[in-house]
PDB file of C-alpha atoms in Angstrom:
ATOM      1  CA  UNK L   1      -6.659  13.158 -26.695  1.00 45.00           C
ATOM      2  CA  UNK L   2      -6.163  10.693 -29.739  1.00 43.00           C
ATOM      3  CA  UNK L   3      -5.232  13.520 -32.073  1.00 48.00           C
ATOM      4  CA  UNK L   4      -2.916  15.318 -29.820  1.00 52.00           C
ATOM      5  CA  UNK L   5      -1.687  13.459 -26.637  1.00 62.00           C
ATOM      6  CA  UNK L   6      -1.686   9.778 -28.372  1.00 56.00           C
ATOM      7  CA  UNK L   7       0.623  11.137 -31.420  1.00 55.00           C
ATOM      8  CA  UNK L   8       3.489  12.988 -29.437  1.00 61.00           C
ATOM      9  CA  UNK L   9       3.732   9.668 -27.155  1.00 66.00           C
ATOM     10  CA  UNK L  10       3.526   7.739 -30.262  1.00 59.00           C
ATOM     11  CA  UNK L  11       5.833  10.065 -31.705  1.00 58.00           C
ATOM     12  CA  UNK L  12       8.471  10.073 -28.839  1.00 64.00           C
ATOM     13  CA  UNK L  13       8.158   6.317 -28.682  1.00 61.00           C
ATOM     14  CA  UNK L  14       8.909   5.933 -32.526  1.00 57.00           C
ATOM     15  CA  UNK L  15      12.245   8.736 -32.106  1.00 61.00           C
ATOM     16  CA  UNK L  16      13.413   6.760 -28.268  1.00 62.00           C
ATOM     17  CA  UNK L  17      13.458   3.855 -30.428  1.00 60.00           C
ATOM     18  CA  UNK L  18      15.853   4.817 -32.710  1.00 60.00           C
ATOM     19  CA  UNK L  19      18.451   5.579 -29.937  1.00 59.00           C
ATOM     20  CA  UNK L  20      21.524   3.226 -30.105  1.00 60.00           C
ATOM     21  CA  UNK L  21      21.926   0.913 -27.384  1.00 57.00           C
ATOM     22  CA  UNK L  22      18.413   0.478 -26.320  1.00 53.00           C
ATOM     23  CA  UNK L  23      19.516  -3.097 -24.543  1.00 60.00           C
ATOM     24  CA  UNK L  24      19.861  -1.114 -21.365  1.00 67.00           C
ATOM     25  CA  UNK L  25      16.911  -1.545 -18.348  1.00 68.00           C
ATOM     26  CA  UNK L  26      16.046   2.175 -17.799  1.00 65.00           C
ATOM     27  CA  UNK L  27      15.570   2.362 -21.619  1.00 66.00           C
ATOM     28  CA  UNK L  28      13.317  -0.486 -21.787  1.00 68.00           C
ATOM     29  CA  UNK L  29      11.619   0.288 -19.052  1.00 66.00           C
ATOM     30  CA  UNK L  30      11.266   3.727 -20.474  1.00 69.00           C
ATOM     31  CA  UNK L  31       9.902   2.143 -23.670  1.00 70.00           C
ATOM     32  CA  UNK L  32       6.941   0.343 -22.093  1.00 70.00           C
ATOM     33  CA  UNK L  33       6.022   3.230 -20.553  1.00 69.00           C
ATOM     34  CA  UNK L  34       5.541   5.366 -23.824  1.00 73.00           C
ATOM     35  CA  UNK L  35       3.882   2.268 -24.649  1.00 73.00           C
ATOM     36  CA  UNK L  36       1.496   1.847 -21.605  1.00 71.00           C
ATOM     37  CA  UNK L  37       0.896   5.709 -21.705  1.00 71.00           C
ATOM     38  CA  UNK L  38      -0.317   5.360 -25.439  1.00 70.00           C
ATOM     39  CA  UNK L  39      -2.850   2.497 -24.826  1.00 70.00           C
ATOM     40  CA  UNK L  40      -4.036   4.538 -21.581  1.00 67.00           C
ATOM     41  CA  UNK L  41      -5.026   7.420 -24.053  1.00 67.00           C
ATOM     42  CA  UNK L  42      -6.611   5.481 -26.651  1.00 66.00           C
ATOM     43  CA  UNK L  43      -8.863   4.197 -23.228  1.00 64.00           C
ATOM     44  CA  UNK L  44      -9.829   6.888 -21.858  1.00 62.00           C
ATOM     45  CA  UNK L  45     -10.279   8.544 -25.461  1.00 60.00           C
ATOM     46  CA  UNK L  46     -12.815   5.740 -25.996  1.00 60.00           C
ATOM     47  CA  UNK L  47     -14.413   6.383 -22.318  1.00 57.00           C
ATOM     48  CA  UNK L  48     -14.844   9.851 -23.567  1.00 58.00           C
ATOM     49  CA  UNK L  49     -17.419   8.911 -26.662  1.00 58.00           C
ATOM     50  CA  UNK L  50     -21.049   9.520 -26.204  1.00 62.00           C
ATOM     51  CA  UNK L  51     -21.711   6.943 -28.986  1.00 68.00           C
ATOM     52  CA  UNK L  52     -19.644   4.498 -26.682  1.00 74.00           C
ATOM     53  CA  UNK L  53     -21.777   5.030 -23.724  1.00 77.00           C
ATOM     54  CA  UNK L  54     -25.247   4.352 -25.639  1.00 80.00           C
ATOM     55  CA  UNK L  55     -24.363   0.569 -25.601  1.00 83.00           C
ATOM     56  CA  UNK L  56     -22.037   0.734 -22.418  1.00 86.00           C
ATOM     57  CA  UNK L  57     -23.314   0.719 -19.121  1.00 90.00           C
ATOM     58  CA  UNK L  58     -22.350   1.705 -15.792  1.00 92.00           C
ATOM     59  CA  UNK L  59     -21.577  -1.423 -14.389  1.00 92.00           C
ATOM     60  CA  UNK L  60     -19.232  -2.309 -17.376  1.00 91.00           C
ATOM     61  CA  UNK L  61     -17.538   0.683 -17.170  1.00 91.00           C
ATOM     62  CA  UNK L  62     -16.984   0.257 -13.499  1.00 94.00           C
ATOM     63  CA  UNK L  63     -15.963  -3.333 -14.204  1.00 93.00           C
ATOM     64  CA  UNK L  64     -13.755  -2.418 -17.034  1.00 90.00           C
ATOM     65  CA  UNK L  65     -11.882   0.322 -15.165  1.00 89.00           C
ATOM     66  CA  UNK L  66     -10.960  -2.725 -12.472  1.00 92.00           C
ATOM     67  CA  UNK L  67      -9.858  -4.568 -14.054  1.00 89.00           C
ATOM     68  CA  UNK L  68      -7.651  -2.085 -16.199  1.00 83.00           C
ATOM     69  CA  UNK L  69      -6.146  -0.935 -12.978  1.00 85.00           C
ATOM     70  CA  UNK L  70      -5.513  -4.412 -11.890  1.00 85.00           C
ATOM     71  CA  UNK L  71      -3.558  -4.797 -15.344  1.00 81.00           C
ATOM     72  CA  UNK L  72      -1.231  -1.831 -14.679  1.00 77.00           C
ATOM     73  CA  UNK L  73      -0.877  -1.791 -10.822  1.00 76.00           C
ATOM     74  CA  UNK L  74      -0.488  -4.266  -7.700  1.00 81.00           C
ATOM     75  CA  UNK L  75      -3.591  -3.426  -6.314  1.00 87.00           C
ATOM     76  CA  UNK L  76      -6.691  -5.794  -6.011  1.00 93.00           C
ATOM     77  CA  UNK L  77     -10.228  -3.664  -6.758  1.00 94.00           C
ATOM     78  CA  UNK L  78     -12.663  -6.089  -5.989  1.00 96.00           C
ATOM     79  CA  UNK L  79     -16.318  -5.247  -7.786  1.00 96.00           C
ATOM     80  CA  UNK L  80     -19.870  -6.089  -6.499  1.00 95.00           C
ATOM     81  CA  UNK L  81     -22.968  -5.296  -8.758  1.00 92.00           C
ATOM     82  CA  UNK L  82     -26.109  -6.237  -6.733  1.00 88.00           C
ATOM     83  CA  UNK L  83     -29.512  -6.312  -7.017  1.00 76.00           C
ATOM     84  CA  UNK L  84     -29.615  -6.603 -10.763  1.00 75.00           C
ATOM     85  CA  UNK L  85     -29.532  -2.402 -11.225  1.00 72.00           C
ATOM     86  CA  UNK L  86     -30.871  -0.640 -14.565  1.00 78.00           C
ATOM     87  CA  UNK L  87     -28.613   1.785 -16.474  1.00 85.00           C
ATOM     88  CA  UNK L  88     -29.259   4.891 -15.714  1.00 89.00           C
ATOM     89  CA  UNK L  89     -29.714   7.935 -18.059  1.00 88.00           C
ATOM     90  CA  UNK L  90     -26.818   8.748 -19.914  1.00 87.00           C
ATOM     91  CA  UNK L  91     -25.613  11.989 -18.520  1.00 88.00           C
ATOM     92  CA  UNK L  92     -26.288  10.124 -14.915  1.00 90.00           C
ATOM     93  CA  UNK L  93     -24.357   7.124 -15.609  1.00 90.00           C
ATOM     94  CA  UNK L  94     -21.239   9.114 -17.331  1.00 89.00           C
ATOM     95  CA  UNK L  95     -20.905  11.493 -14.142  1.00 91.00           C
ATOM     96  CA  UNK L  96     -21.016   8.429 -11.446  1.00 94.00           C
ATOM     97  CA  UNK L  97     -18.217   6.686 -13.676  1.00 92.00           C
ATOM     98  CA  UNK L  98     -16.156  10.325 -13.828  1.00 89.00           C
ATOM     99  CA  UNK L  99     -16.536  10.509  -9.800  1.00 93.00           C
ATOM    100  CA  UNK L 100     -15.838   6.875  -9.549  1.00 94.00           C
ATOM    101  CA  UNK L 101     -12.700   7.237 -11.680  1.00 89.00           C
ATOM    102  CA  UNK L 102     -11.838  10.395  -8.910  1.00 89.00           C
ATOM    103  CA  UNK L 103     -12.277   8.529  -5.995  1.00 92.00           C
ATOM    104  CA  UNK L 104     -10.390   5.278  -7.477  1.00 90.00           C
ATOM    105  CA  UNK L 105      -7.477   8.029  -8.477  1.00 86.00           C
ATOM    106  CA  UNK L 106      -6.973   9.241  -5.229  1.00 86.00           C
ATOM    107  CA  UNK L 107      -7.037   6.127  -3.478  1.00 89.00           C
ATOM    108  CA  UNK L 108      -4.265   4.790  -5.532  1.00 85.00           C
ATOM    109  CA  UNK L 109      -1.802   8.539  -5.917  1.00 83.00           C
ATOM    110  CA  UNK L 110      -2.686   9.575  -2.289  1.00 85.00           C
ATOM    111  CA  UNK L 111      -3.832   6.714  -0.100  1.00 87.00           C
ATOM    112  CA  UNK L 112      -1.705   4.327  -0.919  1.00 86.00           C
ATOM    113  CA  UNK L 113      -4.343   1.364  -1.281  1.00 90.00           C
ATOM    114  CA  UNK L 114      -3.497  -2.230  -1.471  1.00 92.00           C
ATOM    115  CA  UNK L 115      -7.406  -3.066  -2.015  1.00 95.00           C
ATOM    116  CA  UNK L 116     -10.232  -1.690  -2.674  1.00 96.00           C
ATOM    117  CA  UNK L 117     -13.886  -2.683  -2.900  1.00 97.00           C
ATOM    118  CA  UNK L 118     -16.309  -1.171  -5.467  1.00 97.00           C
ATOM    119  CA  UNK L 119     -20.228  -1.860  -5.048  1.00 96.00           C
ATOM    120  CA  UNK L 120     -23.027  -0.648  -6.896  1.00 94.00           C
ATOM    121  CA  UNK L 121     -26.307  -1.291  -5.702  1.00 90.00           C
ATOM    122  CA  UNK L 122     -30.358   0.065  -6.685  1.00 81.00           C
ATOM    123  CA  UNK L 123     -32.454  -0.770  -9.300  1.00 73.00           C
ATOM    124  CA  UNK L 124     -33.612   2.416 -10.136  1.00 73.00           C
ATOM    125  CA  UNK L 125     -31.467   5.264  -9.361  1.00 85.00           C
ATOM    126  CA  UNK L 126     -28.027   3.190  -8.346  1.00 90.00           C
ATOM    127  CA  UNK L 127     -26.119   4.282  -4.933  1.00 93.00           C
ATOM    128  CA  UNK L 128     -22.304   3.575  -5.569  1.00 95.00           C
ATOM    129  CA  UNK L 129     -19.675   2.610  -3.239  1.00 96.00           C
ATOM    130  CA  UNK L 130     -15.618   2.738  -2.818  1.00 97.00           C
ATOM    131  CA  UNK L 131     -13.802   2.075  -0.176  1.00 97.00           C
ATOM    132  CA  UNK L 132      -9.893   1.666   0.320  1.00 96.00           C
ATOM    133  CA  UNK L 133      -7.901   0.554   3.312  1.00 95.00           C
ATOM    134  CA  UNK L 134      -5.521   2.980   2.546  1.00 93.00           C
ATOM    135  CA  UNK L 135      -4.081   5.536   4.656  1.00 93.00           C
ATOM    136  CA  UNK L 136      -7.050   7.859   5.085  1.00 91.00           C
ATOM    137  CA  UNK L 137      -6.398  11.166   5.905  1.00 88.00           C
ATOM    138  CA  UNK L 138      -8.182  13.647   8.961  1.00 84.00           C
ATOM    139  CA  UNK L 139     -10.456  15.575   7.047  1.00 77.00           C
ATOM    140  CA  UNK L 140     -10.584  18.596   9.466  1.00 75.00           C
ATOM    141  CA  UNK L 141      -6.879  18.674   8.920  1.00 74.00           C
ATOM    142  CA  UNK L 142      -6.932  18.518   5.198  1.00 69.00           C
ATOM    143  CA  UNK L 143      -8.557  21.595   2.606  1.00 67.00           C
ATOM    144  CA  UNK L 144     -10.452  20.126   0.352  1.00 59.00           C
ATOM    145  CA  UNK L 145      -9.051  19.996  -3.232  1.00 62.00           C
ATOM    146  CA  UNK L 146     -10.249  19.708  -6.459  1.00 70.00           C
ATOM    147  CA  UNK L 147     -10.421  16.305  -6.506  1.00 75.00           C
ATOM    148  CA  UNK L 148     -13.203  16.197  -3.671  1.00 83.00           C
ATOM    149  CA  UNK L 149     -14.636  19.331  -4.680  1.00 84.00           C
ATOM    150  CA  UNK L 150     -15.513  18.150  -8.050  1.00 86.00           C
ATOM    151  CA  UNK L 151     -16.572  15.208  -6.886  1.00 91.00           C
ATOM    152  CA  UNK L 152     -19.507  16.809  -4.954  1.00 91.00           C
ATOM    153  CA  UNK L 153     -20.118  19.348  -7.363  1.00 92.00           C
ATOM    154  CA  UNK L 154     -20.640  16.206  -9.889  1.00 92.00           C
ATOM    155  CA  UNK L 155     -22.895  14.236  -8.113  1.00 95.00           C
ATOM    156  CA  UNK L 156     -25.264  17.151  -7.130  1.00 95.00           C
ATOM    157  CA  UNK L 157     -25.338  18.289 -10.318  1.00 94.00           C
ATOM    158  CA  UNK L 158     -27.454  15.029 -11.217  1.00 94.00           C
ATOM    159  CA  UNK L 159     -29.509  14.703  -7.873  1.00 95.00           C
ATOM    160  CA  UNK L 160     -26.662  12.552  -5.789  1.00 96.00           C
ATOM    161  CA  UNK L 161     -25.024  13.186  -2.361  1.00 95.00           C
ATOM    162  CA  UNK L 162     -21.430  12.245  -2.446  1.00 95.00           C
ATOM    163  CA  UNK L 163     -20.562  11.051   1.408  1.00 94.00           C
ATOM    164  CA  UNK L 164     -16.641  10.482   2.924  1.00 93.00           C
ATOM    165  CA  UNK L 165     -15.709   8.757   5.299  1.00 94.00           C
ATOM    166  CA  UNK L 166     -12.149   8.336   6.359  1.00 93.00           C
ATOM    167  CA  UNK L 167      -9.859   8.867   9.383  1.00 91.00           C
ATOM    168  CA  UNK L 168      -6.242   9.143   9.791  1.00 90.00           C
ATOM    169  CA  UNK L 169      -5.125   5.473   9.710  1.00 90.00           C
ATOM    170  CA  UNK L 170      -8.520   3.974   8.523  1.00 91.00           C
ATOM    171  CA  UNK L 171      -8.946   3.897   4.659  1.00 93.00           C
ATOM    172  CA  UNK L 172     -11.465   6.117   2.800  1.00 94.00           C
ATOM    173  CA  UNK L 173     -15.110   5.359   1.602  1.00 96.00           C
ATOM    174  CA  UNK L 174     -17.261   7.666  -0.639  1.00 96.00           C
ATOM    175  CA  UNK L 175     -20.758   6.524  -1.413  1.00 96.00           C
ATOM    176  CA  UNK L 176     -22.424   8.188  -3.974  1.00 97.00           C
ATOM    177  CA  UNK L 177     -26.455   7.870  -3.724  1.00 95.00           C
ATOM    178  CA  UNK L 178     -29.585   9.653  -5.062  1.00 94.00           C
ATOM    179  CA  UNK L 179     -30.529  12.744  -2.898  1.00 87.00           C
ATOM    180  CA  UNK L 180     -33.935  11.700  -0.848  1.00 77.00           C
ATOM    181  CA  UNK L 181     -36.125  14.992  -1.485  1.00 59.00           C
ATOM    182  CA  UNK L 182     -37.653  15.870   1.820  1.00 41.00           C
ATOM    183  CA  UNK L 183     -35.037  13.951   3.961  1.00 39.00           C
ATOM    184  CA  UNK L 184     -33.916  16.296   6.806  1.00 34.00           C
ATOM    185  CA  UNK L 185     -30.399  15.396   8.198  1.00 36.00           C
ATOM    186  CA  UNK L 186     -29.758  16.219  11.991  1.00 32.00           C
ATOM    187  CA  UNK L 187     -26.766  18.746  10.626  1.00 34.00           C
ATOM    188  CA  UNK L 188     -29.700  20.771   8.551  1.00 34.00           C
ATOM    189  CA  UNK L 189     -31.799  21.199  11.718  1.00 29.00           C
TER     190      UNK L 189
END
């Protein structure tokens, strides 16, 4: 992403610059874009290092990615870490904060959020939560796309459910939680 990505945005922000009469809004504008896109990269490039992650843990990453989106958008994420939870393994702790990110993502592209509410509870094995008061969405009505798929292909992969809920009108709220071995849900009977 550095290598590649970061260097043709830094690259078209160096050659827009150079364009006469950049006094004009929509080229300003344009300008802190390149700029904002740039400094987006070099995040999530840094989200991205396994080194990182040794000495980061979930609930930083959670709290860092809040308040990140609270930089760049008008929406409040509010973030509640309770009961004091340990860091889970590595591979654990990146795939919650790459299904968080998902679920964040589509609650600001498709839902339309104005706040939402992050909490991440557990000592052990921690269960996650988001929840928007977006639009929400009937999910009878609606195939599910990658977005949700890999969600729930993420979390199983490490022993998690990944639950919706969300009606037309209502918001959305995935919780992410550590599969109970043995549990029998009335739908499995």
């Amino acid at each position: 992403l550095h290598d590649s990505v970061g260097q043709l945005l830094t690259a078209a922000r160096m050659g827009f610059s150079t364009v006469p009469d950049y006094t004009d809004e929509p080229r300003i504008m344009a300008m802190g874009a390149l700029k904002e896109a740039i400094e987006e990269v070099r995040l999530l490039g840094r989200t991205l290092n396994n080194d990182k992650w040794k000495t980061r843990t979930l609930a930083m990453a959670i709290t860092d990615e809040a308040n990140r989106i609270m930089r760049i958008r008008t929406v409040q994420v509010k973030v509640l870490i309770a009961d004091d939870p340990l860091d889970p393994p590595m591979d654990t702790k990146i795939i919650l904060y790459r299904s968080f990110q998902e679920a964040l993502n589509n609650a600001l592209k498709h839902a339309k959020a104005n706040h939402i509410r992050v909490r991440m509870s557990g000592a052990a094995r921690p269960t996650l939560s988001i929840s928007d008061d977006g639009c929400g969405f009937d999910p009878g009505a609606v195939t599910e796309g990658t977005g949700l798929l890999n969600i729930r292909h993420r979390c199983a992969l490490i022993g998690y459910d990944a639950t919706l809920v969300t009606a037309k009108g209502t918001g959305c709220s995935w919780t992410f939680s550590p599969h109970v071995h043995g549990n029998i849900r009335s739908a499995d009977r």
